[in-house]
Structures are given as structure tokens and as C-alpha cells.
XYZ file of C-alpha atoms in Angstrom:
553
model
C -36.983 -12.135 23.492
C -34.372 -11.886 20.713
C -35.441 -10.306 17.456
C -35.855 -12.828 14.632
C -32.926 -13.101 12.251
C -33.502 -11.493 8.869
C -33.015 -13.897 5.987
C -29.993 -12.918 3.898
C -29.795 -14.468 0.457
C -26.548 -16.324 -0.012
C -23.639 -17.053 2.336
C -21.507 -14.194 3.669
C -17.741 -13.636 3.410
C -15.616 -11.336 5.559
C -12.509 -9.415 4.531
C -9.753 -7.952 6.677
C -8.114 -4.984 4.943
C -5.021 -3.999 6.883
C -3.674 -0.753 5.423
C -0.963 1.709 6.378
C -3.363 4.282 7.832
C -6.187 2.062 9.072
C -7.679 -1.390 9.396
C -11.130 -2.417 8.101
C -13.279 -5.513 8.383
C -16.062 -5.792 5.822
C -18.733 -8.433 5.255
C -20.197 -9.126 1.796
C -23.067 -11.159 0.429
C -21.279 -13.695 -1.789
C -24.148 -13.866 -4.304
C -24.552 -10.136 -4.920
C -21.224 -8.626 -3.709
C -23.305 -6.266 -1.545
C -21.425 -4.759 1.388
C -23.549 -5.494 4.469
C -21.480 -3.996 7.284
C -18.003 -2.782 8.147
C -15.875 -1.157 10.825
C -12.674 0.877 10.583
C -9.934 1.729 13.089
C -7.310 4.384 12.312
C -3.715 3.486 13.163
C -0.778 5.480 14.460
C 2.541 5.694 12.664
C 5.828 6.422 14.373
C 8.609 8.531 12.864
C 11.554 8.049 15.266
C 14.023 9.622 12.799
C 13.879 11.456 9.500
C 12.953 8.908 6.848
C 12.016 6.222 9.380
C 8.422 4.924 9.438
C 7.330 2.308 11.956
C 4.130 0.788 13.340
C 3.320 -1.284 16.401
C 2.528 -4.805 15.157
C 0.488 -5.499 18.317
C -1.629 -2.380 17.704
C -2.237 -3.616 14.150
C -3.337 -7.042 15.424
C -5.581 -5.496 18.078
C -7.197 -3.279 15.433
C -8.109 -6.412 13.455
C -9.758 -8.019 16.503
C -11.649 -4.787 17.200
C -12.852 -4.405 13.618
C -14.100 -8.004 13.474
C -15.911 -7.691 16.800
C -17.540 -4.320 16.011
C -18.616 -5.408 12.522
C -20.244 -8.532 13.941
C -22.054 -6.406 16.535
C -23.382 -4.206 13.717
C -24.559 -7.275 11.783
C -26.423 -8.538 14.828
C -28.069 -5.127 15.207
C -29.264 -5.598 11.609
C -30.610 -9.032 12.633
C -28.097 -10.789 10.398
C -26.819 -14.083 11.773
C -23.004 -14.049 11.874
C -22.959 -17.843 11.554
C -23.639 -17.140 7.862
C -20.023 -15.908 7.532
C -18.417 -18.876 5.794
C -14.896 -17.579 5.109
C -12.479 -14.719 5.747
C -9.986 -13.161 3.348
C -6.969 -11.072 4.331
C -5.550 -8.147 2.386
C -2.643 -6.092 3.643
C -0.139 -3.296 3.149
C 2.699 -5.018 1.314
C 6.475 -5.022 2.026
C 6.025 -3.857 5.645
C 8.292 -6.125 7.657
C 7.569 -7.837 10.984
C 9.760 -10.208 12.970
C 8.429 -11.890 16.104
C 9.172 -14.555 18.730
C 7.328 -17.800 17.990
C 7.535 -18.888 21.646
C 6.049 -15.754 23.211
C 4.073 -14.337 20.263
C 5.664 -10.925 20.900
C 7.064 -8.738 18.102
C 10.838 -8.369 18.483
C 10.894 -4.919 16.873
C 8.397 -2.441 15.485
C 7.042 -3.194 12.018
C 9.249 -1.356 9.495
C 6.796 0.191 7.029
C 7.131 -0.003 3.248
C 7.666 3.791 3.102
C 10.710 3.622 5.414
C 14.000 4.985 4.012
C 16.536 4.027 6.691
C 18.000 1.277 4.517
C 19.473 3.466 1.768
C 23.062 2.778 2.820
C 22.176 -0.937 3.111
C 21.014 -0.779 -0.513
C 24.257 0.936 -1.535
C 26.333 -1.721 0.247
C 24.333 -4.563 -1.293
C 24.510 -3.048 -4.775
C 28.305 -3.398 -4.659
C 27.879 -7.130 -3.992
C 25.697 -7.849 -7.016
C 27.463 -10.402 -9.220
C 28.652 -9.366 -12.687
C 25.142 -9.505 -14.167
C 23.339 -6.398 -12.870
C 20.089 -8.145 -13.810
C 20.653 -10.786 -11.079
C 17.848 -9.542 -8.815
C 15.375 -8.150 -11.356
C 15.479 -11.258 -13.579
C 14.396 -13.460 -10.665
C 12.034 -11.096 -8.838
C 10.871 -8.448 -11.318
C 11.981 -5.808 -8.789
C 14.914 -3.410 -8.429
C 17.138 -3.291 -5.358
C 15.376 -0.609 -3.327
C 14.530 0.522 0.207
C 10.897 -0.280 -0.715
C 11.074 -4.070 -0.431
C 11.120 -6.401 2.574
C 14.492 -8.165 2.248
C 16.447 -4.923 2.672
C 14.396 -3.983 5.758
C 14.934 -7.458 7.212
C 18.666 -7.243 6.524
C 18.796 -3.900 8.384
C 16.960 -5.360 11.394
C 19.314 -8.354 11.490
C 22.303 -5.996 11.355
C 21.113 -3.556 14.008
C 18.769 -5.134 16.556
C 20.528 -7.449 19.008
C 17.227 -8.801 20.363
C 16.404 -10.089 16.871
C 19.903 -11.456 16.290
C 19.630 -13.487 19.511
C 16.184 -14.842 18.608
C 17.458 -15.944 15.182
C 20.477 -17.651 16.761
C 18.183 -19.500 19.181
C 15.676 -20.513 16.490
C 12.837 -18.430 17.963
C 12.415 -15.807 15.228
C 9.750 -15.741 12.517
C 9.641 -13.208 9.683
C 6.658 -12.121 7.678
C 4.851 -9.310 5.973
C 1.687 -8.112 7.740
C -0.447 -10.933 6.291
C 1.856 -13.570 7.819
C 1.783 -11.899 11.241
C -2.019 -11.641 11.192
C -2.723 -15.165 9.927
C -0.236 -16.709 12.404
C -1.856 -14.790 15.272
C -5.491 -15.373 14.217
C -4.957 -19.127 13.746
C -3.508 -19.786 17.186
C -0.199 -17.939 17.445
C 2.049 -19.756 19.922
C -0.548 -22.545 20.034
C -0.097 -23.837 16.519
C -0.550 -20.700 14.415
C 0.056 -21.170 10.679
C 3.188 -19.360 9.433
C 2.353 -18.666 5.796
C 2.048 -16.028 3.111
C 0.649 -15.991 -0.403
C 2.445 -15.609 -3.723
C 1.503 -11.924 -4.130
C 3.014 -10.874 -0.800
C 6.026 -13.162 -1.193
C 6.725 -11.547 -4.579
C 7.327 -8.194 -2.826
C 10.187 -9.364 -0.614
C 12.988 -9.630 -3.270
C 13.603 -13.139 -1.901
C 10.962 -14.883 -4.024
C 11.518 -16.284 -7.501
C 8.441 -15.273 -9.492
C 9.118 -17.992 -12.096
C 9.500 -21.018 -9.797
C 7.084 -19.505 -7.215
C 9.326 -20.323 -4.272
C 11.940 -18.737 -2.042
C 15.183 -18.438 -3.996
C 18.228 -19.875 -2.217
C 20.691 -17.666 -4.139
C 18.748 -14.532 -3.245
C 18.546 -15.555 0.420
C 22.308 -16.142 0.394
C 22.870 -12.769 -1.260
C 20.875 -10.947 1.436
C 22.176 -13.331 4.127
C 18.643 -14.208 5.236
C 18.227 -17.576 7.031
C 15.531 -19.478 5.133
C 14.115 -21.135 8.256
C 12.542 -17.834 9.395
C 10.555 -17.449 6.148
C 6.840 -18.365 5.922
C 5.467 -21.153 3.727
C 4.150 -19.806 0.420
C 0.593 -20.729 -0.592
C -1.763 -19.652 -3.350
C -4.040 -16.635 -2.882
C -7.174 -18.782 -2.538
C -7.165 -21.914 -0.376
C -8.005 -22.819 3.210
C -4.950 -21.960 5.307
C -6.488 -22.681 8.725
C -9.469 -21.691 10.867
C -9.875 -18.776 13.257
C -8.906 -19.918 16.752
C -10.211 -16.935 18.698
C -12.916 -14.276 18.824
C -16.529 -14.178 17.674
C -15.681 -15.883 14.361
C -13.790 -18.814 15.895
C -13.904 -21.793 13.542
C -14.396 -19.767 10.348
C -11.722 -20.630 7.734
C -9.206 -18.047 6.557
C -9.101 -18.969 2.892
C -7.973 -15.907 0.946
C -4.828 -13.802 1.095
C -3.690 -11.074 -1.296
C -1.440 -8.048 -1.068
C -3.679 -4.976 -1.178
C -2.983 -4.042 -4.796
C -3.555 -7.569 -6.060
C -6.780 -7.675 -4.044
C -7.935 -4.468 -5.739
C -7.122 -5.945 -9.173
C -9.310 -8.958 -8.339
C -12.010 -6.731 -6.826
C -12.077 -4.665 -10.025
C -12.480 -8.015 -11.858
C -9.438 -7.332 -14.050
C -9.091 -11.009 -14.988
C -8.284 -10.426 -18.655
C -4.870 -9.619 -20.070
C -4.582 -5.868 -20.656
C -7.119 -4.838 -17.996
C -5.801 -2.295 -15.488
C -6.814 -0.469 -12.318
C -5.446 2.367 -10.206
C -5.879 2.400 -6.414
C -5.741 5.666 -4.450
C -4.901 5.061 -0.804
C -1.776 5.997 1.221
C 0.150 5.491 -1.995
C -1.092 5.142 -5.560
C -0.722 1.876 -7.475
C -1.503 1.187 -11.120
C -1.551 -2.516 -12.076
C -2.077 -4.018 -15.522
C -2.818 -7.739 -15.889
C -0.275 -9.330 -18.256
C -1.769 -12.831 -18.085
C 0.389 -15.900 -17.535
C 3.573 -14.287 -18.823
C 6.072 -12.011 -17.054
C 6.511 -8.725 -18.884
C 9.667 -6.866 -17.876
C 9.453 -3.098 -18.053
C 11.900 -0.835 -19.847
C 10.311 2.270 -18.319
C 10.691 1.906 -14.574
C 7.699 -0.322 -13.777
C 7.725 -3.460 -11.635
C 6.932 -7.007 -12.700
C 4.942 -8.692 -9.959
C 2.623 -11.605 -9.220
C -0.986 -10.477 -9.707
C -2.712 -13.512 -8.139
C -2.928 -17.307 -8.087
C -6.555 -18.131 -7.314
C -6.165 -21.751 -6.218
C -3.505 -24.329 -5.419
C -3.786 -25.923 -8.870
C -4.556 -22.738 -10.827
C -2.077 -20.940 -13.079
C -0.390 -17.821 -11.754
C -1.139 -14.440 -13.356
C 1.358 -11.573 -13.469
C 1.074 -7.797 -13.644
C 3.050 -4.707 -14.505
C 2.894 -2.220 -11.656
C 3.619 1.440 -11.216
C 4.052 2.411 -7.566
C 3.703 5.939 -6.173
C 4.758 6.254 -2.522
C 2.706 9.296 -1.534
C -0.932 9.837 -2.543
C -3.441 9.938 0.312
C -0.476 10.386 2.646
C 0.004 13.917 1.289
C -3.498 14.858 2.470
C -2.774 13.370 5.883
C 0.439 15.454 5.914
C -1.531 18.647 5.198
C -3.800 17.742 8.117
C -1.358 16.412 10.717
C 1.892 18.239 9.910
C 0.872 21.601 8.449
C -2.530 21.822 10.106
C -4.115 23.663 7.151
C -7.064 21.251 7.115
C -8.876 19.601 10.035
C -10.188 16.580 8.100
C -9.084 14.839 4.915
C -12.451 15.710 3.324
C -11.677 19.414 3.737
C -9.000 19.192 1.022
C -11.759 18.680 -1.550
C -13.664 21.725 -0.308
C -10.567 23.985 -0.401
C -9.540 22.776 -3.868
C -13.065 23.309 -5.197
C -13.111 26.903 -3.905
C -10.168 27.974 -6.084
C -10.309 25.466 -8.970
C -6.601 25.958 -9.670
C -3.214 25.789 -8.000
C -2.411 29.248 -9.432
C 0.994 28.044 -10.671
C 1.852 26.231 -7.439
C 3.291 22.708 -7.869
C 3.721 20.109 -5.124
C 6.179 17.198 -5.426
C 5.386 14.958 -2.415
C 8.645 12.985 -2.531
C 8.668 12.416 1.234
C 10.155 8.942 0.720
C 12.058 9.675 -2.479
C 10.468 8.989 -5.854
C 9.214 5.520 -6.785
C 8.124 4.580 -10.327
C 9.210 5.476 -12.899
C 12.296 7.218 -11.418
C 13.370 5.051 -8.437
C 15.253 8.076 -7.102
C 15.899 7.825 -3.330
C 17.682 11.221 -3.187
C 14.498 13.152 -4.056
C 12.599 15.046 -1.365
C 9.310 16.904 -1.280
C 9.103 20.457 -2.600
C 6.379 23.061 -3.089
C 7.332 25.550 -5.796
C 5.790 28.354 -7.811
C 4.691 30.166 -4.630
C 3.749 33.841 -4.664
C 2.268 36.136 -2.020
C -1.112 35.355 -3.553
C -0.735 31.601 -2.801
C -2.922 30.404 0.062
C -3.851 27.097 1.654
C -6.553 26.417 -0.935
C -4.008 26.584 -3.766
C -1.702 24.239 -1.850
C -4.577 21.789 -1.287
C -5.358 21.902 -5.021
C -1.674 21.367 -5.871
C -1.578 18.341 -3.537
C -4.518 16.716 -5.349
C -3.036 17.628 -8.711
C 0.267 15.995 -7.657
C -1.498 12.661 -7.180
C -2.904 12.944 -10.716
C 0.414 13.927 -12.305
C 2.146 10.967 -10.654
C -0.515 8.675 -12.112
C 0.069 10.276 -15.537
C 3.778 9.421 -15.337
C 3.021 5.791 -14.566
C 0.347 5.540 -17.241
C 2.815 6.892 -19.830
C 5.339 4.214 -18.811
C 2.700 1.472 -18.935
C 1.466 2.551 -22.365
C 5.055 2.330 -23.643
C 5.636 -1.117 -22.125
C 2.296 -2.613 -23.179
C 2.221 -0.944 -26.590
C -1.533 -0.331 -26.412
C -2.631 2.884 -24.648
C -5.411 2.482 -22.106
C -8.717 3.876 -23.379
C -9.999 4.479 -19.837
C -8.804 4.065 -16.251
C -10.658 1.994 -13.634
C -10.115 3.430 -10.161
C -10.763 2.474 -6.561
C -9.673 3.257 -3.008
C -10.905 5.655 -0.358
C -9.614 8.761 -2.143
C -11.904 8.156 -5.121
C -14.735 9.616 -3.024
C -13.088 12.989 -3.715
C -14.905 14.172 -6.855
C -12.465 17.048 -7.455
C -9.605 14.536 -7.530
C -11.431 12.237 -9.948
C -12.306 15.083 -12.339
C -8.730 16.360 -12.162
C -7.491 12.864 -13.014
C -9.713 12.642 -16.089
C -8.620 16.124 -17.207
C -4.904 15.387 -16.791
C -4.982 11.916 -18.406
C -7.472 13.097 -21.032
C -9.249 9.738 -20.899
C -12.394 8.762 -18.961
C -11.947 7.734 -15.333
C -14.371 5.019 -14.214
C -15.043 4.628 -10.501
C -16.763 1.679 -8.891
C -19.765 2.723 -6.780
C -18.202 0.736 -3.920
C -14.661 2.153 -3.756
C -13.284 -0.493 -1.370
C -12.603 -3.074 -4.065
C -9.531 -4.213 -2.102
C -11.876 -5.746 0.476
C -14.091 -7.168 -2.269
C -11.086 -8.873 -3.904
C -9.982 -10.472 -0.631
C -13.552 -11.681 -0.028
C -13.822 -13.104 -3.560
C -10.567 -15.052 -3.140
C -11.713 -16.434 0.226
C -15.210 -17.361 -0.958
C -13.927 -19.059 -4.114
C -11.423 -21.298 -2.270
C -11.798 -25.049 -2.689
C -13.698 -26.365 0.317
C -15.530 -23.048 0.763
C -17.015 -22.642 -2.732
C -19.528 -19.902 -1.979
C -18.286 -17.348 -4.536
C -18.096 -18.147 -8.226
C -15.395 -16.424 -10.279
C -16.805 -17.578 -13.618
C -17.274 -14.525 -15.889
C -20.997 -15.204 -16.291
C -21.461 -15.312 -12.492
C -19.584 -12.133 -11.599
C -21.922 -9.452 -10.249
C -22.621 -6.255 -12.140
C -21.027 -3.304 -10.341
C -22.410 0.210 -10.721
C -19.870 2.692 -12.080
C -19.491 6.472 -12.056
C -17.774 8.000 -15.076
C -15.680 11.199 -15.186
C -15.014 12.631 -18.659
C -12.179 15.080 -19.484
C -13.453 18.672 -19.419
C -10.395 20.627 -20.571
C -8.444 20.705 -23.823
C -5.574 18.206 -24.150
C -3.152 21.072 -24.829
C -3.942 22.654 -21.452
C -3.302 19.426 -19.541
C -0.062 18.888 -21.519
C 1.249 22.345 -20.532
C 0.504 21.708 -16.846
C 2.094 18.257 -17.045
C 5.306 19.580 -18.637
C 5.610 22.190 -15.853
C 5.113 19.434 -13.285
C 7.966 17.443 -14.906
C 10.275 20.437 -14.481
C 9.368 20.580 -10.798
C 10.101 16.859 -10.430
C 13.648 17.446 -11.705
C 14.095 20.136 -9.042
C 13.178 17.649 -6.297
C 16.053 15.275 -7.062
C 19.477 15.175 -5.457
C 18.466 16.729 -2.134
C 19.973 13.891 -0.105
C 23.687 13.677 -0.799
C 24.918 11.889 2.332
C 23.239 9.193 4.373
C 23.503 9.527 8.164
C 24.930 6.519 10.007
C 22.378 3.731 10.443
C 21.361 3.069 14.014
C 18.363 1.620 15.757
C 18.448 4.512 18.266
C 16.181 7.450 17.317
C 17.375 11.041 17.451
C 16.270 12.784 20.668
C 15.261 16.434 20.893
C 17.849 16.964 23.627
C 20.597 16.220 21.099
C 19.553 19.104 18.841
C 21.092 22.591 19.217
C 19.031 25.529 20.493
C 19.515 27.319 17.164
C 17.597 24.531 15.450
C 14.460 25.325 17.455
C 14.785 29.107 16.999
C 15.189 28.906 13.206
C 12.474 26.230 12.863
C 10.021 28.270 14.924
C 10.648 31.385 12.791
C 10.135 29.462 9.558
C 6.926 27.877 10.833
C 5.556 31.226 12.025
C 6.258 32.974 8.722
C 4.909 30.020 6.730
C 1.758 29.815 8.804
C 1.031 33.531 8.286
C 1.306 33.246 4.507
C -0.696 30.023 4.272
C -3.515 31.407 6.400
C -3.545 34.679 4.469
C -2.383 36.888 7.367
C -0.366 39.851 5.931
């Protein structure tokens, strides 16, 4: 006999959070914002050439199905009836570009990830085409011309992948960011799937006019992107369609937000001037600027924050984007092998409590805000024979904090009112050493939500609040109280200023490393094409480096 179902107060809302490193599905109580259950699947990334970052779009989709299924199994084990799930929201890594065949449902090329740098020469070619007014792109989109954004990645794919060219010519190709690919697939795919995106994701393509809130014909012509492959643009909170497969078949998908916008909503930054910083693969500081676009003079991006309903007004944000945050810890684990788990970085850093003059600039994909310098590359400097892996782990955490300091400085200049505290979220905020370091370096309190996955909460809130679902109220008086943990600065401001100025010197040293761009090609470099001397020299360097890092004399 089945166990009786436990009564759960209030309807439930699910949230898909599709990130660069992993996929989650989380289920919340819409009346209390309590997280009831979740499941996570880690994803692989492919690096076929230096600077190239790809993912398998089918693996991403399968991870979503798996997370939904496993989470529902866990709910049933808790005697919670999954029929109480009334809506699903989707949040996703932004800018990552997918193009697929609408007749077969198969991706036509690997997803080109937002971190990917292969398009630098495409950017240089396009920059020469910009009409007399250099503000042509930024004035419409709030964004610079950069390898970061989707249109340049799409242009590269159209230039280099014959399979995609043929599909476009034959009218079979569809383009989208990860949200579009997921929603199309979850709502039927080849059998009537909905090809859509929301305003926050569309605003990261450099094809979307953030004033008119539609695809811009002049921008599409500039990038030579056929408009018939683009998804329809909807608000961030409305019923797009219903799930057509899996254990939640029939449940409406009614919320969609790029991950950073979802975190802004999840942190309940609904008032002009409120800001949050998310620590995940990258690091992203967003400040709500209300219903007006504020254009930065200090290297920040102007972007759509959210539009929570078809008939609601759009809100905008200033954003500072850091490419490498959590990814630097993954690099220490997977590439250098000096830690076995990401959590070990906190333990090593705590053991030494200092980098001992070692500074880490993790410019693996160039430098994003406020520099927008694609020629930068990662460096570790200030090394001595005393330096060990614990100092390097500390320097890696400190690098994340210094990058946030640079963005906060830029935002304070643009907004004119310095932030009195910083609200934070994301998986990395579980690292207490990192959070204390951040408070020390910024010299303002850092306030962490007790439930760090506010990205999922934001997607769930948007879905539950959608017209026709109406199970989650976004009225200020109805928003749930969220427990916070506070980290106060524990060092003198002068000490943090000295460390920050040394960091800035190291940043300057990281620039200009890439002086020539190799020819673009869709064919990855093979090991057989590399000379024997490459392997001999590389092996010697790795051996010597490993001995020093591990402390072997």
C-alpha cells in the first residue's frame, strides 16, 4: 500500500537552472520559498583548440530530463505529490549559442559557449564594417562588439560550418541560446515545439534592440544573420507552452530568465539601486536601474534586467561581467590537479591565510569588464621558492574578490552612489573564506542569502507569478523573508588598498599576450600535428612546476 501523501502548504513551482558547469532542477513551495528537493548533474566541456569552449547540446538537454526525473523521485520519497507542481521556470547560461535542425531535432554543431574566444578575428573584421558612428551597436544593444555575445558566435558558425550553411539555405535551421533550445525541446521539439526566448536572453545576442524590445533589422543586416532563424521574443513571465514529455507532462513552462537576471529577481532586487553579485563559473554584478537605460562610461554593460509579464514595464540593469570565477577553482582541480574537490580550495586557503605575495590573474578568456581586453591571458606572479599550492589556492580566491572590486568601483562611478553593502549568491558563496575575503577587500559588509541558489528561486518566482498560473505573488508585502548571513570587514582599509593596487599592477602584466590570431577553422588541432619538442618541453615544465607546487625540493 502506498504511503499517504504529506500535505504541503501552497502550490509548488519547479526551476531548471542550466549552467555552464552543471544543470539543476529545484522545487519550491510558492508560499514560503522553501526549497523542497533538487538534483544536480555535472556537465562536460570540450576544448578542441586553445580558446575554444564547446558543449554537447544533447547532453545538456538530457541532463535537464535527468534532473527533473530524479527530483520528482526524491519528492515522492518525501511523500510529496508531484501533481502539486503548477509551473516550471527556466534559467540558463547566457550567450551560449546553439543551432539545430527543426525537422530532425538534432543540433547541427556543438553549442559554442559564452567563454569561447575563437571569434576574435571575426570581431576585428566586423569592427571595420561599423558605420561612421562607433556607437552604432552599443546605442541599440547596450553591449560592445565582443567575442562574448551570441551574434558573433553565430556569424562564425555560418561562415565555417557547411552543415549549418546548408540547413539555413533549405530553411531547416533554428538558432537560440540555451533557453530556446530547452523550451523548444521540452514543449514538443519536432512535434510543435515553441521556438522562443525572453527579453533578458535576447538582450545578450547583440541582435536585439533594448529600446524597442525586438530584433533589430539593421543589426541583423550588419551581422548578416537571417531573421527567420531567430526565436520569438516573449516576456520573462508568461505561459509559453506546456511540457510535452516526462513525469511533468502538461505542466506549463511560464518563466524564462538569463541566469543573472534570475538571480537579481531571486535576490528580490526590484527597487532602483539594488544590486547583487553572483559567484558561479563567472562572476556577475548587476544593479537595477529601473525603467531607464543607463549607459556606462566605465566599461559596464547595459542590459535588460527582467520584464515580469506581457503587459508589464521592462526593467534594465547595469552589469559587470567577470569571465572566470568558479572556473578558476575547477582549473586548479582538473588542469593542475592541486586539489581533488572544489571544497578543498577553502581548506588550503584557510591553512595559510595569505597568498604570501602571490597574485593570480585568471584571464583564461581575456579580460571582461571593465577592460574588455581580449589579448590578456592568465598569469600567476610573485612566486618564490616558499610559494606552495595553498598560497596559489588563496591567490585564486583573492582574484575573484579583486575582480569584483574592479566592477564595484566602475558601478559606483556610473551610479554616483556607492553601495553600502553587497548582496551575494551562487554556489561559491558557501566558501566562507571567499566571503570573508570579499568583505575585507571591498571594505563593506557582504550579505549572503541562506539559500545561495537564488538563480533557481528567481526562475521559480517568474514562473509562479505568470498570468494564468498566479501561485506566487510578487507584491512587496507578500515576498518571503529570507535568512541572511553577514560578513563584516576584519582588516584595515589601508591594507586592502595596498593589496588591490598590487593586483592592478599584475592585471597590466597580463595584457597583450595574444598578438596574432591563428586562422579560424572548424577543425580542431590534433596532437599528431604538434612537434616532438613540444611534448618534451611541456613535460619538463610540468614536472618542475609540480615539484614546486607540492613542496618537493
